[in-house]
mmCIF file of C-alpha atoms in Angstrom:
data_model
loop_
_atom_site.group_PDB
_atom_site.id
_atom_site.type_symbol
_atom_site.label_atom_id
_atom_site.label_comp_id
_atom_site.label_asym_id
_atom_site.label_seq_id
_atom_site.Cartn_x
_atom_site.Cartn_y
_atom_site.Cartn_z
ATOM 1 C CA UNK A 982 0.000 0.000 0.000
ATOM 2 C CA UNK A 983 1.262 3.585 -1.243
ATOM 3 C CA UNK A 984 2.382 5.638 2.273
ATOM 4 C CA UNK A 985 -0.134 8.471 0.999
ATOM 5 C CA UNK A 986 -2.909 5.903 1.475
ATOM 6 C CA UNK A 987 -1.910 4.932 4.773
ATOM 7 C CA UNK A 988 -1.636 8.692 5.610
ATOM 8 C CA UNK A 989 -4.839 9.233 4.220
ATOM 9 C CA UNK A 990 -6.497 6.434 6.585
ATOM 10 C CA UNK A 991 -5.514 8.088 9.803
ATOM 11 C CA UNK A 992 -6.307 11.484 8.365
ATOM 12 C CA UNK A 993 -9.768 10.293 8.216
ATOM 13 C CA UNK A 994 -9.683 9.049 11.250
ATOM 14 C CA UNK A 995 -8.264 11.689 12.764
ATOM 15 C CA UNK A 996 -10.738 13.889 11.433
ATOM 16 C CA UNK A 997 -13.236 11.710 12.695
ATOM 17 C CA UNK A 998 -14.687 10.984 8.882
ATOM 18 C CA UNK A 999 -14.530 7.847 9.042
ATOM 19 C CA UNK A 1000 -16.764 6.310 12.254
ATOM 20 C CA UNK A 1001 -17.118 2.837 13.151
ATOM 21 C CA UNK A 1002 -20.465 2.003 14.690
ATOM 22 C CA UNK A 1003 -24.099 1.630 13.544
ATOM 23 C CA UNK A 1004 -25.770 3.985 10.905
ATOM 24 C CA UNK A 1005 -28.038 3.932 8.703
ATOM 25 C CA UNK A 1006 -27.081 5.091 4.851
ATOM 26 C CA UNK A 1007 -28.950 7.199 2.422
ATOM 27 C CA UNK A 1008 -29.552 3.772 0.775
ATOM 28 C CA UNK A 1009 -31.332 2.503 3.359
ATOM 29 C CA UNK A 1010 -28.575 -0.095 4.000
ATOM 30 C CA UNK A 1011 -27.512 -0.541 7.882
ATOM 31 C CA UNK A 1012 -23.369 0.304 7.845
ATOM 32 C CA UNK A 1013 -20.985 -0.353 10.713
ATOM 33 C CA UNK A 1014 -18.475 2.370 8.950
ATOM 34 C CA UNK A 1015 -19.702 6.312 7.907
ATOM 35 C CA UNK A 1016 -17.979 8.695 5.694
ATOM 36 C CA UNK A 1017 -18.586 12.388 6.062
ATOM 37 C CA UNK A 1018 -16.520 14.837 4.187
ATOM 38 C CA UNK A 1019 -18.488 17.714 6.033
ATOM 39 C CA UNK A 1020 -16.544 17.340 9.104
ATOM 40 C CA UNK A 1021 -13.363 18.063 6.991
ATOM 41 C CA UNK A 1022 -13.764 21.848 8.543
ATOM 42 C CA UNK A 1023 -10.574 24.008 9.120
ATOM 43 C CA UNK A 1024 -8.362 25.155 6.768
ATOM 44 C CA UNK A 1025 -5.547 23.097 7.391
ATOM 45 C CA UNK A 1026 -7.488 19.666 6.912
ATOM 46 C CA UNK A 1027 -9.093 21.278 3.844
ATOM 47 C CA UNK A 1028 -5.505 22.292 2.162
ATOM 48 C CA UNK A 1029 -4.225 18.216 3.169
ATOM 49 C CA UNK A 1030 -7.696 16.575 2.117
ATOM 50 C CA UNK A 1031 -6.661 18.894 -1.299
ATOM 51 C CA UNK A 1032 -3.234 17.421 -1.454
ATOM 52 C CA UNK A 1033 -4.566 13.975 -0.994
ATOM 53 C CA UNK A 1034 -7.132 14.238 -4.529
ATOM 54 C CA UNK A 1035 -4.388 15.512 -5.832
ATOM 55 C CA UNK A 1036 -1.911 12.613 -5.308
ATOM 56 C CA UNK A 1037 -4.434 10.200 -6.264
ATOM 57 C CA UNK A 1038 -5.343 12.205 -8.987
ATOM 58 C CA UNK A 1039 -2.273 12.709 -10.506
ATOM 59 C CA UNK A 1040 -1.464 9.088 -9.950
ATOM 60 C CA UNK A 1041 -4.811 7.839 -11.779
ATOM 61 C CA UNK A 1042 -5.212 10.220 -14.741
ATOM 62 C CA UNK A 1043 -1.604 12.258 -14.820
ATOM 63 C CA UNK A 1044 -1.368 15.355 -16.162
ATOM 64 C CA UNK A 1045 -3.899 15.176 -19.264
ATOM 65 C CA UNK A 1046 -6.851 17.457 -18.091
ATOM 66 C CA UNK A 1047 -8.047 21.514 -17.740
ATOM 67 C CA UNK A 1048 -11.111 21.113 -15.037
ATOM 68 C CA UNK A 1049 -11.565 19.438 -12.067
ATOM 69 C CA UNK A 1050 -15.608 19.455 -11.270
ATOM 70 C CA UNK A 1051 -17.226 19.009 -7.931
ATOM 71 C CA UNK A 1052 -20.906 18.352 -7.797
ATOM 72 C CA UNK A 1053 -22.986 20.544 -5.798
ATOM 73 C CA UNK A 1054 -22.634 20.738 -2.425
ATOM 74 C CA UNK A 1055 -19.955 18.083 -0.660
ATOM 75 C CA UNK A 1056 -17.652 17.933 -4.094
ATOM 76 C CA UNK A 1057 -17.710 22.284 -4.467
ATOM 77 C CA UNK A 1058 -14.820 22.322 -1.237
ATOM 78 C CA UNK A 1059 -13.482 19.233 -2.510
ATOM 79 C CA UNK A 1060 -12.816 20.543 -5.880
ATOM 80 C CA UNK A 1061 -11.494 23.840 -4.714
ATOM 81 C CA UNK A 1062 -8.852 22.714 -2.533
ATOM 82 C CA UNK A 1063 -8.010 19.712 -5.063
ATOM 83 C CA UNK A 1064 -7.651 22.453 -7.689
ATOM 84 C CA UNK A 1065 -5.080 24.548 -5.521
ATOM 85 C CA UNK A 1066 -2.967 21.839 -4.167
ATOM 86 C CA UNK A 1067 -2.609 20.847 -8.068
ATOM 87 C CA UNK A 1068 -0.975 23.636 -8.777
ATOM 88 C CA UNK A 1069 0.810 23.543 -5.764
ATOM 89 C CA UNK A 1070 2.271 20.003 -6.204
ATOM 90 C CA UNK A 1071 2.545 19.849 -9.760
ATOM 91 C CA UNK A 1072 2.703 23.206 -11.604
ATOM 92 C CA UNK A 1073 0.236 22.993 -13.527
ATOM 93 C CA UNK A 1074 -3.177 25.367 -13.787
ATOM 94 C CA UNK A 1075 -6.102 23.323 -13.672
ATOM 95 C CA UNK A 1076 -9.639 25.474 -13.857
ATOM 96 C CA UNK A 1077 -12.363 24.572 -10.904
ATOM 97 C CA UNK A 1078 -16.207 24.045 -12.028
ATOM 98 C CA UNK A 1079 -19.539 23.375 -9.733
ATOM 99 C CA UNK A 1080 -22.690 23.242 -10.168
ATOM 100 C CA UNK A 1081 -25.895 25.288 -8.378
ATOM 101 C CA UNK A 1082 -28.460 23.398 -7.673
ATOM 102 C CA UNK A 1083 -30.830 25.742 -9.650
ATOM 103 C CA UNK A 1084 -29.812 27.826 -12.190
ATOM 104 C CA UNK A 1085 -28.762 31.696 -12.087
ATOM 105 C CA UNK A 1086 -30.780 33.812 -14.045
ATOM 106 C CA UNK A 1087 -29.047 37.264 -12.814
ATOM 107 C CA UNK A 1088 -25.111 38.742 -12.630
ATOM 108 C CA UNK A 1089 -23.391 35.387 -12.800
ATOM 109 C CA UNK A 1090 -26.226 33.379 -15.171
ATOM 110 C CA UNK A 1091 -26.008 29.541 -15.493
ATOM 111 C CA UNK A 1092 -25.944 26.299 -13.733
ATOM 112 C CA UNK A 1093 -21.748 26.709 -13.173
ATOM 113 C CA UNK A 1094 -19.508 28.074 -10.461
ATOM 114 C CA UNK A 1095 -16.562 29.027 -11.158
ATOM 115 C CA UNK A 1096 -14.980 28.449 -14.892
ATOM 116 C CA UNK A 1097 -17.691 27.521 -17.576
ATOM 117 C CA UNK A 1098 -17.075 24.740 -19.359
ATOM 118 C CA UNK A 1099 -15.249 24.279 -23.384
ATOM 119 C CA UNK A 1100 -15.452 22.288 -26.287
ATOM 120 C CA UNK A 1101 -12.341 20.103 -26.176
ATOM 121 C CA UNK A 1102 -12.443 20.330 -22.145
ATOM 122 C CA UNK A 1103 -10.936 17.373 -20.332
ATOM 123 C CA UNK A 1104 -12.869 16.796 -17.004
ATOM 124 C CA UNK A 1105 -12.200 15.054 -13.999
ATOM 125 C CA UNK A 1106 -15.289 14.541 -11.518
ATOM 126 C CA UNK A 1107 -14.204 14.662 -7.743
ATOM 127 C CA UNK A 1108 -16.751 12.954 -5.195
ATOM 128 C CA UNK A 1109 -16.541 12.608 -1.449
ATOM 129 C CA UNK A 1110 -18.030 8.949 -1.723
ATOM 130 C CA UNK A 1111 -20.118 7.393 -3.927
ATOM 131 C CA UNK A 1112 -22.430 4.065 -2.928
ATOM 132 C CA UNK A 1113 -25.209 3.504 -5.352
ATOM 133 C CA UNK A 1114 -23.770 6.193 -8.250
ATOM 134 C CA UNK A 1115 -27.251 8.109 -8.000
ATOM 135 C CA UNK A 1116 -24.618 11.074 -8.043
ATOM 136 C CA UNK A 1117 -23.307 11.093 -11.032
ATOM 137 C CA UNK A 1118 -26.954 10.736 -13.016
ATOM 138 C CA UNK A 1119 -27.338 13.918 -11.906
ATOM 139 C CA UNK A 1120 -24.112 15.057 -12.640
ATOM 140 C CA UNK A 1121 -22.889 13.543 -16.113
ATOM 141 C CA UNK A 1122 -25.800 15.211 -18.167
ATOM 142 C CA UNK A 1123 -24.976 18.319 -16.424
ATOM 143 C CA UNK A 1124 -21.885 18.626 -17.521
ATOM 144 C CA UNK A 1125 -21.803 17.025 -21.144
ATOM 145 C CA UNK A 1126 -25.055 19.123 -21.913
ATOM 146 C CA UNK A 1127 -22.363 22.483 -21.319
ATOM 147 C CA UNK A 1128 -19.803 21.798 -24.023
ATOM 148 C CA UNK A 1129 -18.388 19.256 -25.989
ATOM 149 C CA UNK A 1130 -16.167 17.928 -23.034
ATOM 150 C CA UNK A 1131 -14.548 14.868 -22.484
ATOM 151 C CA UNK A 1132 -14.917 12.937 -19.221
ATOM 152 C CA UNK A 1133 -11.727 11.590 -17.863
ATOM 153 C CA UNK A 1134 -12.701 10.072 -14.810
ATOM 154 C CA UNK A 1135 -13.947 9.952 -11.306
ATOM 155 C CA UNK A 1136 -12.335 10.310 -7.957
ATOM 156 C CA UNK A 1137 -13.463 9.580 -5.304
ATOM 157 C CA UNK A 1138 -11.700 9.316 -1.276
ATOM 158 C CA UNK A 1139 -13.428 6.355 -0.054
ATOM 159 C CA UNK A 1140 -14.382 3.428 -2.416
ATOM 160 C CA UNK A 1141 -17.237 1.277 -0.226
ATOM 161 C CA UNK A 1142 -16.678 -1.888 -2.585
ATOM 162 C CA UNK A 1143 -20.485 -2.296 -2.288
ATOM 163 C CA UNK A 1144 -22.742 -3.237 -4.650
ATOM 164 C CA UNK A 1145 -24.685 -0.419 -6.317
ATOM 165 C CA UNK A 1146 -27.511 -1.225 -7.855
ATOM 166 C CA UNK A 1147 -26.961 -4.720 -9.644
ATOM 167 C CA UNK A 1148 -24.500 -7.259 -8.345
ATOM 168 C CA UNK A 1149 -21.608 -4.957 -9.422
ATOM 169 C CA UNK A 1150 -19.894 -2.140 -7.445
ATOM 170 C CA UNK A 1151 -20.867 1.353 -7.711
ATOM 171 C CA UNK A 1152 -17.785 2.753 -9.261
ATOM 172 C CA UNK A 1153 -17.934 -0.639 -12.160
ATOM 173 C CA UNK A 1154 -21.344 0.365 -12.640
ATOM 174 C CA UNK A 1155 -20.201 4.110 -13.290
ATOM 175 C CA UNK A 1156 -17.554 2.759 -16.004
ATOM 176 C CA UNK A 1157 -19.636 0.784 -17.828
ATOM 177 C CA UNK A 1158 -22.684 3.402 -17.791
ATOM 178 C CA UNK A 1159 -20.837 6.265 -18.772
ATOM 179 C CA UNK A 1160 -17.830 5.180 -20.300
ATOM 180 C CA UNK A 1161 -15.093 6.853 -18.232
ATOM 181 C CA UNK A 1162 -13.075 5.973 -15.557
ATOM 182 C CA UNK A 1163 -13.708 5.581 -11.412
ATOM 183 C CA UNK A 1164 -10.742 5.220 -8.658
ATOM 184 C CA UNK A 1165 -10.625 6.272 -5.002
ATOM 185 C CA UNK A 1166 -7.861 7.778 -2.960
ATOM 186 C CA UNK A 1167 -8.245 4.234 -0.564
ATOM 187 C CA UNK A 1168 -10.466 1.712 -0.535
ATOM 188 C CA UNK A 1169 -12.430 0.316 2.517
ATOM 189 C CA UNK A 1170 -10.042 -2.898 1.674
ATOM 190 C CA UNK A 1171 -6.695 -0.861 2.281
ATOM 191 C CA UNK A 1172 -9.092 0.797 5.550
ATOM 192 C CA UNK A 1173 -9.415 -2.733 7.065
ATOM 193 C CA UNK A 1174 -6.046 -4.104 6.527
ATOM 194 C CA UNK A 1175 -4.241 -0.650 7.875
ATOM 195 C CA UNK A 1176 -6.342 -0.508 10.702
ATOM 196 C CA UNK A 1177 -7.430 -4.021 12.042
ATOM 197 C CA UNK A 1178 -5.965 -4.994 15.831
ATOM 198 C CA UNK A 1179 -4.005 -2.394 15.198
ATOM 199 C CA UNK A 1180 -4.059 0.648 17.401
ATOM 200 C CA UNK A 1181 -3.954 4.638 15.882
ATOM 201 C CA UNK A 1182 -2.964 6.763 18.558
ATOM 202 C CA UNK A 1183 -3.793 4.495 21.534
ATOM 203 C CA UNK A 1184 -7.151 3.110 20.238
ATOM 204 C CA UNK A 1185 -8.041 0.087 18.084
ATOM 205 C CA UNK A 1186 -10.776 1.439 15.585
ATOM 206 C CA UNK A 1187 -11.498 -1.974 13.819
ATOM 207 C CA UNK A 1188 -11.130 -5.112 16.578
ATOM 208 C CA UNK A 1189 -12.422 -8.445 16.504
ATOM 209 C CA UNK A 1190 -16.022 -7.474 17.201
ATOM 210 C CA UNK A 1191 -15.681 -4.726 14.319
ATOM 211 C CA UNK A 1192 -14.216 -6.780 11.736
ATOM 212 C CA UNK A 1193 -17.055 -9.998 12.508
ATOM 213 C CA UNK A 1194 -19.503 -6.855 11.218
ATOM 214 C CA UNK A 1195 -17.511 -5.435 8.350
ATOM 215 C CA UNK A 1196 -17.322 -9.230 7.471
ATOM 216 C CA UNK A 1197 -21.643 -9.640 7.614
ATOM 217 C CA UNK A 1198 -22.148 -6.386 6.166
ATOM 218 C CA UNK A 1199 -20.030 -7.622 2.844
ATOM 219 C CA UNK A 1200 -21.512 -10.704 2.823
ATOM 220 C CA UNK A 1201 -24.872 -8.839 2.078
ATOM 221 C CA UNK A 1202 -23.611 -6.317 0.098
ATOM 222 C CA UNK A 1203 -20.488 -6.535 -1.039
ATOM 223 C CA UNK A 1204 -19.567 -7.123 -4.338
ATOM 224 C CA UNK A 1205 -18.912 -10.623 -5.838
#
């Protein structure tokens, strides 16, 4: 496992993004594990959770692109600081795009934040998580109705490796519906090796007990 994955397990922990317990997802599905990018909220876990999409960015789809999009509302910070931290790391000036959730019709007009959108555009779609891909059917028509643009891929920080909604995983299901590419900074595969019986600062997030549910919960869900 790369040492910016590991890092990017105990940020999350850290940050307390990641919880281990009993929750209840948008799906309706019963989770021992939660991811919440919302409680990424200072400025100095915003500018590392930035440097993170970056790395895995750069490392997935190199240097070949001119926009980095965040959907409306969780991926707008997310593609902000990814955008900055790009051009930090690497040199190179990517444009940020979001979407409002109803179009302007006064001043600033349109569906976009920030830069609008070009024929030729190369795009790559930053998510916090993505479970069932409900996401991006909002988001891909969005985009590709603004320009002739040309989807590179999707990032994501957490990959769930759960099945969306056939037998296949939400991010497979996102390749083979829209024809581009999905990754994640970590999976929740890397997430249970790093952290099993193994303790982060004094505490042991994912122990016996934890693991037995991880276990049942991909046994119902998890992808084949």
């Amino acid at each position: 496992m790369q040492s910016y994955k590991k890092e990017f397990i105990e940020f999350m922990v850290e940050c307390q993004v990641l919880k281990f317990g009993e929750f209840v997802l948008k799906s309706g599905r019963n989770s021992p594990f939660f991811m919440n990018a919302g409680a990424y909220v200072t400025g100095e876990q915003l500018t590392k959770l930035g440097e993170y999409y970056a790395r895995a960015i750069h490392h997935h789809y190199g240097d070949d692109f001119d926009v980095m999009f965040g959907p409306a509302y969780k991926g707008i910070p997310l593609c902000v600081a990814a955008t900055m931290a790009y051009s930090k790391l690497y040199g190179k000036e990517i444009r940020y795009c979001s979407n409002r959730k109803e179009a302007k019709d006064h001043g600033d007009t349109g569906i976009l934040l920030g830069s609008k959108l070009r024929d030729g555009d190369k795009v790559v779609i930053i998510e916090d998580v993505t479970t069932s891909g409900k996401s991006m059917e909002e988001t891909v028509p969005i985009i590709r109705a603004q320009a002739k643009i040309e989807v590179k891929g999707l990032i994501v920080s957490l990959n769930r490796m759960e099945r969306g909604k056939g037998e296949k995983s939400a991010l497979e299901e996102i390749k083979e519906l829209y024809g581009f590419d999905a990754n994640a900074i970590v999976t929740m595969e890397d997430v249970v090796e790093y952290l099993y019986n193994k303790p982060y600062k004094g505490k042991i997030y994912i122990n016996d007990e934890m693991k037995a549910a991880i276990d049942r919960y991909y046994a119902q869900y998890g992808v084949r």
